[in-house]
Amino acid sequence: MPEPESSSAHILVIEDEAKLARFLETGLTYEGYRVSVVGDGTAGLAAARTQNPDLVLLDWMLPEISGLEVCRQLRLTGNRVPVVLMTASDEVAARAAGLEAGADDYVVKPFSLQELLARIRIYLQHPKGSPHGQLVFMDLTLDPVTREVRRGERQVELTAKEYELLRYLMEHPRQVLTRQQILEHVWGHDFAGDSNIIEVYIRYLRLKIEAPGEKRLIQTVRGVGYVLRD
Ligand code: CA
């Protein structure tokens, strides 16, 4: 089912200009979104990774590290959250640089709240990891259309459940997923069996995607769950 214009979608605003940040926070909150605001690139990158927002509204010129670099870093680690860049320049070169860094779209300052809302809605209608995009983490890729999984050049054959488990992990890179979350997402709410099944499948998955000599990607967080991390 496509996501409705969810009134509870979470938007992370990374903007150092206090007045604009406040304007965005007020306007977006009024529209029913949950909004969090951070004022520099380093904090913004951290927030994008830990808060798992549905969309990031990212200023280009930021203290610490630039918006472009924040975006690049997110994509490098496989984070596919929709990113809308806010820039003061509408030059073609700037547009190209933004898209190359992995931004989905951008708005040119000064923009109207209406214009911004229209763009935000486009991206919130498509859930993360939309079926057209490959999921990428380090040298691991998963294509949701062909269901093809590769570690580097090596093709990996997975069973249906292993595939669902890996896909769930890859949709939430660097985010610790609890055993309960994994169980509900991959096996469904009504799963009545033994939750040790997760360990069993993680072991299968590791055997297939972490061949001898390859870096470990699936890390165990003892007593909690699992995380995809290099
Ligand atoms: Ca700025």
PDB file of C-alpha atoms and ligand atoms in Angstrom:
ATOM      1  CA  MET A   1       0.000   0.000   0.000  1.00  0.00           C
ATOM      2  CA  PRO A   2       1.482   3.392  -0.894  1.00  0.00           C
ATOM      3  CA  GLU A   3       2.186   5.648   2.019  1.00  0.00           C
ATOM      4  CA  PRO A   4      -0.443   8.359   2.341  1.00  0.00           C
ATOM      5  CA  GLU A   5       0.699  11.922   2.855  1.00  0.00           C
ATOM      6  CA  SER A   6       1.470  10.733   6.296  1.00  0.00           C
ATOM      7  CA  SER A   7       0.758  13.436   8.802  1.00  0.00           C
ATOM      8  CA  SER A   8       3.258  11.877  11.154  1.00  0.00           C
ATOM      9  CA  ALA A   9       6.184  11.702   8.722  1.00  0.00           C
ATOM     10  CA  HIS A  10       9.407  12.887  10.307  1.00  0.00           C
ATOM     11  CA  ILE A  11      11.374  15.624   8.562  1.00  0.00           C
ATOM     12  CA  LEU A  12      14.890  16.486   9.632  1.00  0.00           C
ATOM     13  CA  VAL A  13      15.816  20.100   8.865  1.00  0.00           C
ATOM     14  CA  ILE A  14      19.544  20.851   8.682  1.00  0.00           C
ATOM     15  CA  GLU A  15      19.828  24.629   8.454  1.00  0.00           C
ATOM     16  CA  ASP A  16      22.103  27.061  10.280  1.00  0.00           C
ATOM     17  CA  GLU A  17      20.153  30.215   9.492  1.00  0.00           C
ATOM     18  CA  ALA A  18      17.996  30.526  12.614  1.00  0.00           C
ATOM     19  CA  LYS A  19      15.237  32.551  11.028  1.00  0.00           C
ATOM     20  CA  LEU A  20      14.743  30.179   8.115  1.00  0.00           C
ATOM     21  CA  ALA A  21      15.018  27.151  10.407  1.00  0.00           C
ATOM     22  CA  ARG A  22      12.253  28.546  12.606  1.00  0.00           C
ATOM     23  CA  PHE A  23      10.091  29.352   9.585  1.00  0.00           C
ATOM     24  CA  LEU A  24      10.468  25.787   8.312  1.00  0.00           C
ATOM     25  CA  GLU A  25       9.857  24.243  11.704  1.00  0.00           C
ATOM     26  CA  THR A  26       6.691  26.267  12.206  1.00  0.00           C
ATOM     27  CA  GLY A  27       5.360  25.737   8.690  1.00  0.00           C
ATOM     28  CA  LEU A  28       6.052  22.017   8.523  1.00  0.00           C
ATOM     29  CA  THR A  29       4.742  21.389  12.030  1.00  0.00           C
ATOM     30  CA  TYR A  30       1.566  23.256  11.081  1.00  0.00           C
ATOM     31  CA  GLU A  31       1.208  20.887   8.113  1.00  0.00           C
ATOM     32  CA  GLY A  32       1.291  17.968  10.511  1.00  0.00           C
ATOM     33  CA  TYR A  33       4.860  16.776  10.101  1.00  0.00           C
ATOM     34  CA  ARG A  34       7.141  15.901  12.966  1.00  0.00           C
ATOM     35  CA  VAL A  35      10.119  18.198  12.631  1.00  0.00           C
ATOM     36  CA  SER A  36      13.561  18.209  14.178  1.00  0.00           C
ATOM     37  CA  VAL A  37      16.128  20.915  13.492  1.00  0.00           C
ATOM     38  CA  VAL A  38      19.914  20.894  13.712  1.00  0.00           C
ATOM     39  CA  GLY A  39      22.212  23.776  12.837  1.00  0.00           C
ATOM     40  CA  ASP A  40      25.443  22.339  11.436  1.00  0.00           C
ATOM     41  CA  GLY A  41      26.667  19.646   9.093  1.00  0.00           C
ATOM     42  CA  THR A  42      28.280  17.340  11.610  1.00  0.00           C
ATOM     43  CA  ALA A  43      25.255  17.258  13.899  1.00  0.00           C
ATOM     44  CA  GLY A  44      23.048  16.987  10.846  1.00  0.00           C
ATOM     45  CA  LEU A  45      24.849  13.917   9.553  1.00  0.00           C
ATOM     46  CA  ALA A  46      24.645  12.298  12.972  1.00  0.00           C
ATOM     47  CA  ALA A  47      20.935  13.121  13.274  1.00  0.00           C
ATOM     48  CA  ALA A  48      20.187  11.767   9.803  1.00  0.00           C
ATOM     49  CA  ARG A  49      21.824   8.491  10.799  1.00  0.00           C
ATOM     50  CA  THR A  50      20.357   8.092  14.270  1.00  0.00           C
ATOM     51  CA  GLN A  51      16.880   9.621  13.957  1.00  0.00           C
ATOM     52  CA  ASN A  52      15.991   7.696  10.805  1.00  0.00           C
ATOM     53  CA  PRO A  53      13.875  10.574   9.360  1.00  0.00           C
ATOM     54  CA  ASP A  54      11.526  10.107   6.407  1.00  0.00           C
ATOM     55  CA  LEU A  55      13.064  13.069   4.610  1.00  0.00           C
ATOM     56  CA  VAL A  56      15.989  15.437   5.080  1.00  0.00           C
ATOM     57  CA  LEU A  57      15.768  19.102   4.195  1.00  0.00           C
ATOM     58  CA  LEU A  58      19.384  20.054   3.812  1.00  0.00           C
ATOM     59  CA  ASP A  59      20.948  23.482   3.516  1.00  0.00           C
ATOM     60  CA  TRP A  60      23.938  23.648   1.189  1.00  0.00           C
ATOM     61  CA  MET A  61      26.098  26.147   3.068  1.00  0.00           C
ATOM     62  CA  LEU A  62      26.543  24.877   6.605  1.00  0.00           C
ATOM     63  CA  PRO A  63      29.113  25.225   9.364  1.00  0.00           C
ATOM     64  CA  GLU A  64      31.410  22.218   9.999  1.00  0.00           C
ATOM     65  CA  ILE A  65      30.728  20.226   6.848  1.00  0.00           C
ATOM     66  CA  SER A  66      28.715  21.368   3.827  1.00  0.00           C
ATOM     67  CA  GLY A  67      25.298  20.048   2.907  1.00  0.00           C
ATOM     68  CA  LEU A  68      26.825  18.488  -0.177  1.00  0.00           C
ATOM     69  CA  GLU A  69      29.281  16.554   1.968  1.00  0.00           C
ATOM     70  CA  VAL A  70      26.530  15.472   4.376  1.00  0.00           C
ATOM     71  CA  CYS A  71      24.621  14.068   1.434  1.00  0.00           C
ATOM     72  CA  ARG A  72      27.661  12.352  -0.013  1.00  0.00           C
ATOM     73  CA  GLN A  73      28.480  10.747   3.340  1.00  0.00           C
ATOM     74  CA  LEU A  74      24.932   9.468   3.745  1.00  0.00           C
ATOM     75  CA  ARG A  75      24.917   7.866   0.310  1.00  0.00           C
ATOM     76  CA  LEU A  76      28.399   6.401   0.774  1.00  0.00           C
ATOM     77  CA  THR A  77      27.102   4.414   3.708  1.00  0.00           C
ATOM     78  CA  GLY A  78      24.008   3.267   1.870  1.00  0.00           C
ATOM     79  CA  ASN A  79      21.552   5.643   3.526  1.00  0.00           C
ATOM     80  CA  ARG A  80      18.828   6.343   0.988  1.00  0.00           C
ATOM     81  CA  VAL A  81      16.648   8.805   2.870  1.00  0.00           C
ATOM     82  CA  PRO A  82      15.131  11.348   0.426  1.00  0.00           C
ATOM     83  CA  VAL A  83      17.221  14.524   0.515  1.00  0.00           C
ATOM     84  CA  VAL A  84      16.006  17.921  -0.686  1.00  0.00           C
ATOM     85  CA  LEU A  85      18.845  20.439  -0.885  1.00  0.00           C
ATOM     86  CA  MET A  86      18.240  24.106  -0.175  1.00  0.00           C
ATOM     87  CA  THR A  87      20.580  26.309  -2.120  1.00  0.00           C
ATOM     88  CA  ALA A  88      21.058  29.963  -2.883  1.00  0.00           C
ATOM     89  CA  SER A  89      22.131  29.241  -6.434  1.00  0.00           C
ATOM     90  CA  ASP A  90      20.091  27.950  -9.335  1.00  0.00           C
ATOM     91  CA  GLU A  91      23.107  27.520 -11.584  1.00  0.00           C
ATOM     92  CA  VAL A  92      23.194  24.359 -13.633  1.00  0.00           C
ATOM     93  CA  ALA A  93      26.584  23.449 -12.176  1.00  0.00           C
ATOM     94  CA  ALA A  94      25.179  23.634  -8.661  1.00  0.00           C
ATOM     95  CA  ARG A  95      22.202  21.497  -9.605  1.00  0.00           C
ATOM     96  CA  ALA A  96      24.502  18.888 -11.140  1.00  0.00           C
ATOM     97  CA  ALA A  97      26.800  18.852  -8.104  1.00  0.00           C
ATOM     98  CA  GLY A  98      23.835  18.376  -5.791  1.00  0.00           C
ATOM     99  CA  LEU A  99      22.395  15.505  -7.753  1.00  0.00           C
ATOM    100  CA  GLU A 100      25.823  13.931  -8.134  1.00  0.00           C
ATOM    101  CA  ALA A 101      26.213  13.991  -4.375  1.00  0.00           C
ATOM    102  CA  GLY A 102      23.029  11.950  -4.162  1.00  0.00           C
ATOM    103  CA  ALA A 103      20.379  14.601  -3.435  1.00  0.00           C
ATOM    104  CA  ASP A 104      16.939  13.762  -4.813  1.00  0.00           C
ATOM    105  CA  ASP A 105      15.847  17.303  -5.460  1.00  0.00           C
ATOM    106  CA  TYR A 106      16.506  20.876  -4.544  1.00  0.00           C
ATOM    107  CA  VAL A 107      14.844  24.201  -3.949  1.00  0.00           C
ATOM    108  CA  VAL A 108      16.368  27.600  -4.604  1.00  0.00           C
ATOM    109  CA  LYS A 109      16.243  30.229  -1.874  1.00  0.00           C
ATOM    110  CA  PRO A 110      14.052  32.122  -1.426  1.00  0.00           C
ATOM    111  CA  PHE A 111      11.341  29.514  -1.947  1.00  0.00           C
ATOM    112  CA  SER A 112       7.735  29.490  -0.849  1.00  0.00           C
ATOM    113  CA  LEU A 113       6.489  27.033   1.726  1.00  0.00           C
ATOM    114  CA  GLN A 114       3.969  25.905  -0.874  1.00  0.00           C
ATOM    115  CA  GLU A 115       6.656  24.967  -3.362  1.00  0.00           C
ATOM    116  CA  LEU A 116       8.591  23.138  -0.698  1.00  0.00           C
ATOM    117  CA  LEU A 117       5.529  21.219   0.497  1.00  0.00           C
ATOM    118  CA  ALA A 118       4.772  20.109  -3.056  1.00  0.00           C
ATOM    119  CA  ARG A 119       8.259  18.626  -3.373  1.00  0.00           C
ATOM    120  CA  ILE A 120       8.214  17.028   0.044  1.00  0.00           C
ATOM    121  CA  ARG A 121       4.945  15.250  -0.748  1.00  0.00           C
ATOM    122  CA  ILE A 122       6.440  13.681  -3.862  1.00  0.00           C
ATOM    123  CA  TYR A 123       9.154  11.993  -1.839  1.00  0.00           C
ATOM    124  CA  LEU A 124       7.027  10.976   1.097  1.00  0.00           C
ATOM    125  CA  GLN A 125       4.690   9.133  -1.246  1.00  0.00           C
ATOM    126  CA  HIS A 126       7.516   6.790  -2.166  1.00  0.00           C
ATOM    127  CA  PRO A 127       8.701   4.701   0.726  1.00  0.00           C
ATOM    128  CA  LYS A 128      12.404   4.407   1.313  1.00  0.00           C
ATOM    129  CA  GLY A 129      14.188   1.938  -0.910  1.00  0.00           C
ATOM    130  CA  SER A 130      11.595   2.430  -3.639  1.00  0.00           C
ATOM    131  CA  PRO A 131      11.431  -0.473  -6.060  1.00  0.00           C
ATOM    132  CA  HIS A 132      13.425   1.321  -8.731  1.00  0.00           C
ATOM    133  CA  GLY A 133      16.515   1.885  -6.670  1.00  0.00           C
ATOM    134  CA  GLN A 134      19.200  -0.571  -5.708  1.00  0.00           C
ATOM    135  CA  LEU A 135      20.105  -0.822  -2.067  1.00  0.00           C
ATOM    136  CA  VAL A 136      23.817  -0.409  -1.558  1.00  0.00           C
ATOM    137  CA  PHE A 137      25.948  -0.934   1.514  1.00  0.00           C
ATOM    138  CA  MET A 138      29.724  -0.949   1.118  1.00  0.00           C
ATOM    139  CA  ASP A 139      30.308  -3.496  -1.686  1.00  0.00           C
ATOM    140  CA  LEU A 140      26.998  -5.223  -1.069  1.00  0.00           C
ATOM    141  CA  THR A 141      24.140  -4.481  -3.493  1.00  0.00           C
ATOM    142  CA  LEU A 142      20.555  -5.659  -3.583  1.00  0.00           C
ATOM    143  CA  ASP A 143      18.236  -5.000  -6.502  1.00  0.00           C
ATOM    144  CA  PRO A 144      14.601  -5.082  -5.354  1.00  0.00           C
ATOM    145  CA  VAL A 145      13.361  -5.508  -8.927  1.00  0.00           C
ATOM    146  CA  THR A 146      15.477  -8.482 -10.025  1.00  0.00           C
ATOM    147  CA  ARG A 147      16.059  -9.637  -6.409  1.00  0.00           C
ATOM    148  CA  GLU A 148      19.706  -9.970  -7.381  1.00  0.00           C
ATOM    149  CA  VAL A 149      22.239  -9.706  -4.568  1.00  0.00           C
ATOM    150  CA  ARG A 150      25.950  -9.136  -5.098  1.00  0.00           C
ATOM    151  CA  ARG A 151      28.968  -8.876  -2.865  1.00  0.00           C
ATOM    152  CA  GLY A 152      31.416  -6.998  -5.068  1.00  0.00           C
ATOM    153  CA  GLU A 153      31.377  -8.884  -8.371  1.00  0.00           C
ATOM    154  CA  ARG A 154      30.203 -12.081  -6.741  1.00  0.00           C
ATOM    155  CA  GLN A 155      26.558 -12.997  -7.159  1.00  0.00           C
ATOM    156  CA  VAL A 156      24.897 -14.346  -4.018  1.00  0.00           C
ATOM    157  CA  GLU A 157      22.007 -16.819  -4.117  1.00  0.00           C
ATOM    158  CA  LEU A 158      19.574 -16.346  -1.247  1.00  0.00           C
ATOM    159  CA  THR A 159      16.404 -18.104  -0.200  1.00  0.00           C
ATOM    160  CA  ALA A 160      13.242 -15.996   0.098  1.00  0.00           C
ATOM    161  CA  LYS A 161      13.589 -15.509   3.853  1.00  0.00           C
ATOM    162  CA  GLU A 162      17.304 -14.759   3.702  1.00  0.00           C
ATOM    163  CA  TYR A 163      16.547 -12.177   1.045  1.00  0.00           C
ATOM    164  CA  GLU A 164      13.826 -10.512   3.154  1.00  0.00           C
ATOM    165  CA  LEU A 165      16.139 -10.428   6.149  1.00  0.00           C
ATOM    166  CA  LEU A 166      19.011  -8.892   4.188  1.00  0.00           C
ATOM    167  CA  ARG A 167      16.707  -6.382   2.528  1.00  0.00           C
ATOM    168  CA  TYR A 168      15.400  -5.258   5.919  1.00  0.00           C
ATOM    169  CA  LEU A 169      18.951  -4.819   7.213  1.00  0.00           C
ATOM    170  CA  MET A 170      19.977  -2.912   4.070  1.00  0.00           C
ATOM    171  CA  GLU A 171      16.993  -0.584   4.324  1.00  0.00           C
ATOM    172  CA  HIS A 172      18.272   0.440   7.763  1.00  0.00           C
ATOM    173  CA  PRO A 173      22.057   0.623   7.490  1.00  0.00           C
ATOM    174  CA  ARG A 174      23.941   1.391  10.705  1.00  0.00           C
ATOM    175  CA  GLN A 175      20.727   1.169  12.638  1.00  0.00           C
ATOM    176  CA  VAL A 176      20.508  -1.471  15.329  1.00  0.00           C
ATOM    177  CA  LEU A 177      17.450  -3.594  14.638  1.00  0.00           C
ATOM    178  CA  THR A 178      16.076  -5.446  17.627  1.00  0.00           C
ATOM    179  CA  ARG A 179      15.196  -9.113  17.457  1.00  0.00           C
ATOM    180  CA  GLN A 180      11.561  -8.106  17.917  1.00  0.00           C
ATOM    181  CA  GLN A 181      11.692  -5.668  14.979  1.00  0.00           C
ATOM    182  CA  ILE A 182      13.298  -8.279  12.760  1.00  0.00           C
ATOM    183  CA  LEU A 183      10.829 -10.937  13.785  1.00  0.00           C
ATOM    184  CA  GLU A 184       7.838  -8.708  13.104  1.00  0.00           C
ATOM    185  CA  HIS A 185       9.159  -7.361   9.841  1.00  0.00           C
ATOM    186  CA  VAL A 186      10.536 -10.526   8.270  1.00  0.00           C
ATOM    187  CA  TRP A 187       8.362 -13.238   9.809  1.00  0.00           C
ATOM    188  CA  GLY A 188       5.209 -11.214  10.522  1.00  0.00           C
ATOM    189  CA  HIS A 189       3.304 -10.296  13.663  1.00  0.00           C
ATOM    190  CA  ASP A 190       1.617 -13.652  13.953  1.00  0.00           C
ATOM    191  CA  PHE A 191       4.829 -15.669  13.944  1.00  0.00           C
ATOM    192  CA  ALA A 192       4.448 -18.132  16.789  1.00  0.00           C
ATOM    193  CA  GLY A 193       7.695 -20.065  16.500  1.00  0.00           C
ATOM    194  CA  ASP A 194      11.002 -19.797  18.297  1.00  0.00           C
ATOM    195  CA  SER A 195      12.744 -16.435  17.945  1.00  0.00           C
ATOM    196  CA  ASN A 196      16.050 -18.335  17.721  1.00  0.00           C
ATOM    197  CA  ILE A 197      15.118 -18.587  14.080  1.00  0.00           C
ATOM    198  CA  ILE A 198      16.730 -15.169  13.643  1.00  0.00           C
ATOM    199  CA  GLU A 199      20.134 -16.448  14.777  1.00  0.00           C
ATOM    200  CA  VAL A 200      19.809 -19.371  12.422  1.00  0.00           C
ATOM    201  CA  TYR A 201      19.028 -17.160   9.445  1.00  0.00           C
ATOM    202  CA  ILE A 202      21.689 -14.607  10.314  1.00  0.00           C
ATOM    203  CA  ARG A 203      24.170 -17.466  10.313  1.00  0.00           C
ATOM    204  CA  TYR A 204      22.971 -18.623   6.860  1.00  0.00           C
ATOM    205  CA  LEU A 205      23.179 -15.081   5.575  1.00  0.00           C
ATOM    206  CA  ARG A 206      26.692 -14.556   6.906  1.00  0.00           C
ATOM    207  CA  LEU A 207      27.892 -17.763   5.291  1.00  0.00           C
ATOM    208  CA  LYS A 208      26.653 -16.456   1.962  1.00  0.00           C
ATOM    209  CA  ILE A 209      27.521 -12.771   2.010  1.00  0.00           C
ATOM    210  CA  GLU A 210      30.677 -12.900   4.130  1.00  0.00           C
ATOM    211  CA  ALA A 211      32.976 -15.295   2.323  1.00  0.00           C
ATOM    212  CA  PRO A 212      36.419 -16.017   3.819  1.00  0.00           C
ATOM    213  CA  GLY A 213      38.588 -12.920   3.402  1.00  0.00           C
ATOM    214  CA  GLU A 214      35.624 -10.574   3.017  1.00  0.00           C
ATOM    215  CA  LYS A 215      34.849  -7.926   5.602  1.00  0.00           C
ATOM    216  CA  ARG A 216      32.105  -8.718   8.089  1.00  0.00           C
ATOM    217  CA  LEU A 217      29.036  -6.581   7.514  1.00  0.00           C
ATOM    218  CA  ILE A 218      26.397  -8.007   9.829  1.00  0.00           C
ATOM    219  CA  GLN A 219      27.346  -7.253  13.421  1.00  0.00           C
ATOM    220  CA  THR A 220      25.716  -8.752  16.493  1.00  0.00           C
ATOM    221  CA  VAL A 221      24.683  -6.347  19.231  1.00  0.00           C
ATOM    222  CA  ARG A 222      24.618  -8.697  22.177  1.00  0.00           C
ATOM    223  CA  GLY A 223      21.276  -8.868  23.954  1.00  0.00           C
ATOM    224  CA  VAL A 224      19.662  -6.494  21.475  1.00  0.00           C
ATOM    225  CA  GLY A 225      19.797  -7.504  17.852  1.00  0.00           C
ATOM    226  CA  TYR A 226      21.788  -6.903  14.691  1.00  0.00           C
ATOM    227  CA  VAL A 227      23.198  -4.030  12.690  1.00  0.00           C
ATOM    228  CA  LEU A 228      24.687  -3.635   9.242  1.00  0.00           C
ATOM    229  CA  ARG A 229      28.000  -1.887   9.910  1.00  0.00           C
ATOM    230  CA  ASP A 230      31.491  -1.987   8.458  1.00  0.00           C
TER     231      ASP A 230
HETATM  232 CA    CA B   1      23.392  28.270   5.500  1.00  0.00          CA
END
